[in-house]
């Protein structure tokens, strides 16, 4: 923190003189004034009027904090971001992306600059160090996601319970009883506390148990390669599985191509339902994946609205949970009755 | 632009009084001073000292301007962005993403706020309205990409000529003579002036002619669907094609799955070489695409360095052109000699 004393020393004048200028209590010569102002500039000293101007300054810019170096910025993330940017624009705000880490260190530096009016938090952890930083700096914020402790925190999130319920219900209705969840990798330190992984797995275990179907969870990183390996492990360890639920977007593509490469006919021999995927990602798979469509466009818009309402002093947006709806593709069919999988074979041309 | 007159009216005082305060030419009462300062704040008026303080303020934040609502923010874009953010971090800067449109309107508003020390421009157009705005506001900037008029502009870019030369040379060396380029869609107003499309197509026409091979260009939007349609059109209109060069990332995935769905055996019957694709995208295709690997990590880092050198007053980074290197996948093979394609058929299970 730069003091008047530092400014006086730098400018080679008395503290009193600096005080005269800052408080307009006594006129000072133009030359002295220039020296002092240069010293303030060099030292980054903010006289009160500047501090006030900066503090009260509304930039009409809001930031989306997304840990882009840790979390994959895929199609779903892009949907959240672009719909948020679009919603901000419609309300005459600019939304910028801050690729700050989940630990909050960089976030602290950025909010300290008073550059934005508020922050939309993405990829929220159950206990998120970023929250305390935003509260301490009195930075308005809204979460797309949920911490465990939610008292009074503005948030919108995916309704994981309803989403998983719809997914299992749909497969169960077709006759599937041997379901497996290929979930996220909670052992990865970047994700050990990540809400969507924890909530999806918990919902799956509870609802699968309610339906009385097999409960098997395979953890898997969010890459195509990891998904392919998970597919191999799945069919090796649970060969009678008739349907796979996959949480992560790129793991889902990997499970599909992995089963394909292993010679399984999807969906005739095994069904795949991607939980929380963007249609653009589903279209990359062949056959096109049946998905629970990530409500990214809805949540990006709602999260931005929740923040802007705070900034505008409007009525707060009540917390919203949005479920993912089933978007049919070509990877779900009824299970083959009383028939186990043929030995895995390799298709011609693969 | 807010004037002293506006401030005076808002504060309910005379212009002279405002002038006394701003120029310290006459003392004004604390109450009047407060009224005037509130008016300045409400109107966003900057008295000189504030303006100077803001102008001289170094935020150590740089922005990457990326038209995320017009251009797809795919894996390649994510590579540029994350490597740029990483490079900035290493030099004690923060990089943020500004999803501003290509017309520069939003960019003008953002730079006007003096929030960042400089800007890295992505998705540069041959004549880019953003350049003039950055120059007029004296905002330091570096381009990842190139305008036609480059005099004195700091830039790094893909070496399209060398990249296309390597791609065609590689296919020609394997015996391919019937090449087709599935290029970007220059009729789309968002891309009509987009450097990579124009430069890649020009390089292809020139180099293909030099090699004396067929010159065919199909324009195609950057979506999987459009790529699948392009594949169908390609085999309908140019059935003797032995190799396809695809410029766009997602169009490339579509061409691969499209040829696959049409029953063509890739690469036995037709080879695919994706120009400028990220490995993560290539891995989404089955069989995995052979690509000219987009030098996103290199260029994101270089573009950031070019900007930071300006900010630090270091020696300017000379313009750099980086060629894409071939990254082998499973979609290239020598052409079938003296054999036309079998009638397209539908593979079982598709």
Short mmCIF file of C-alpha atoms in Angstrom, two decimals, chain A residues 167-180 213-214 235 239-244 265-272 331-342:
data_model
loop_
_atom_site.label_atom_id
_atom_site.label_comp_id
_atom_site.label_asym_id
_atom_site.label_seq_id
_atom_site.Cartn_x
_atom_site.Cartn_y
_atom_site.Cartn_z
CA UNK A 167 -32.00 -41.67 -18.23
CA UNK A 168 -32.35 -44.80 -16.09
CA UNK A 169 -36.12 -44.75 -16.42
CA UNK A 170 -35.88 -44.66 -20.21
CA UNK A 171 -33.45 -47.58 -20.37
CA UNK A 172 -35.37 -49.55 -17.74
CA UNK A 173 -38.56 -49.02 -19.74
CA UNK A 174 -36.88 -50.64 -22.74
CA UNK A 175 -36.00 -53.64 -20.61
CA UNK A 176 -32.42 -52.87 -19.63
CA UNK A 177 -31.40 -54.21 -16.23
CA UNK A 178 -27.62 -54.44 -16.59
CA UNK A 179 -26.56 -50.79 -16.57
CA UNK A 180 -23.10 -49.37 -16.01
CA UNK A 213 -30.89 -52.73 -11.42
CA UNK A 214 -27.18 -53.51 -11.31
CA UNK A 235 -16.87 -55.57 -21.54
CA UNK A 239 -19.68 -58.75 -20.27
CA UNK A 240 -23.43 -59.01 -19.67
CA UNK A 241 -23.93 -55.23 -19.60
CA UNK A 242 -26.75 -54.19 -21.93
CA UNK A 243 -26.54 -50.39 -21.56
CA UNK A 244 -23.84 -47.83 -20.70
CA UNK A 265 -22.90 -53.71 -32.67
CA UNK A 266 -24.28 -50.53 -31.10
CA UNK A 267 -27.17 -50.46 -30.26
CA UNK A 268 -28.20 -54.02 -31.21
CA UNK A 269 -25.79 -55.61 -28.74
CA UNK A 270 -25.26 -52.75 -26.31
CA UNK A 271 -26.92 -49.36 -25.87
CA UNK A 272 -25.11 -46.11 -25.05
CA UNK A 331 -27.36 -45.71 -29.89
CA UNK A 332 -30.28 -47.02 -27.85
CA UNK A 333 -32.35 -50.15 -28.49
CA UNK A 334 -34.05 -52.77 -26.32
CA UNK A 335 -31.63 -55.38 -24.96
CA UNK A 336 -31.30 -58.72 -26.69
CA UNK A 337 -33.30 -61.05 -24.51
CA UNK A 338 -31.61 -64.07 -22.98
CA UNK A 339 -28.64 -63.72 -25.22
CA UNK A 340 -25.10 -63.01 -24.13
CA UNK A 341 -22.71 -61.07 -26.27
CA UNK A 342 -21.01 -62.93 -29.09
#
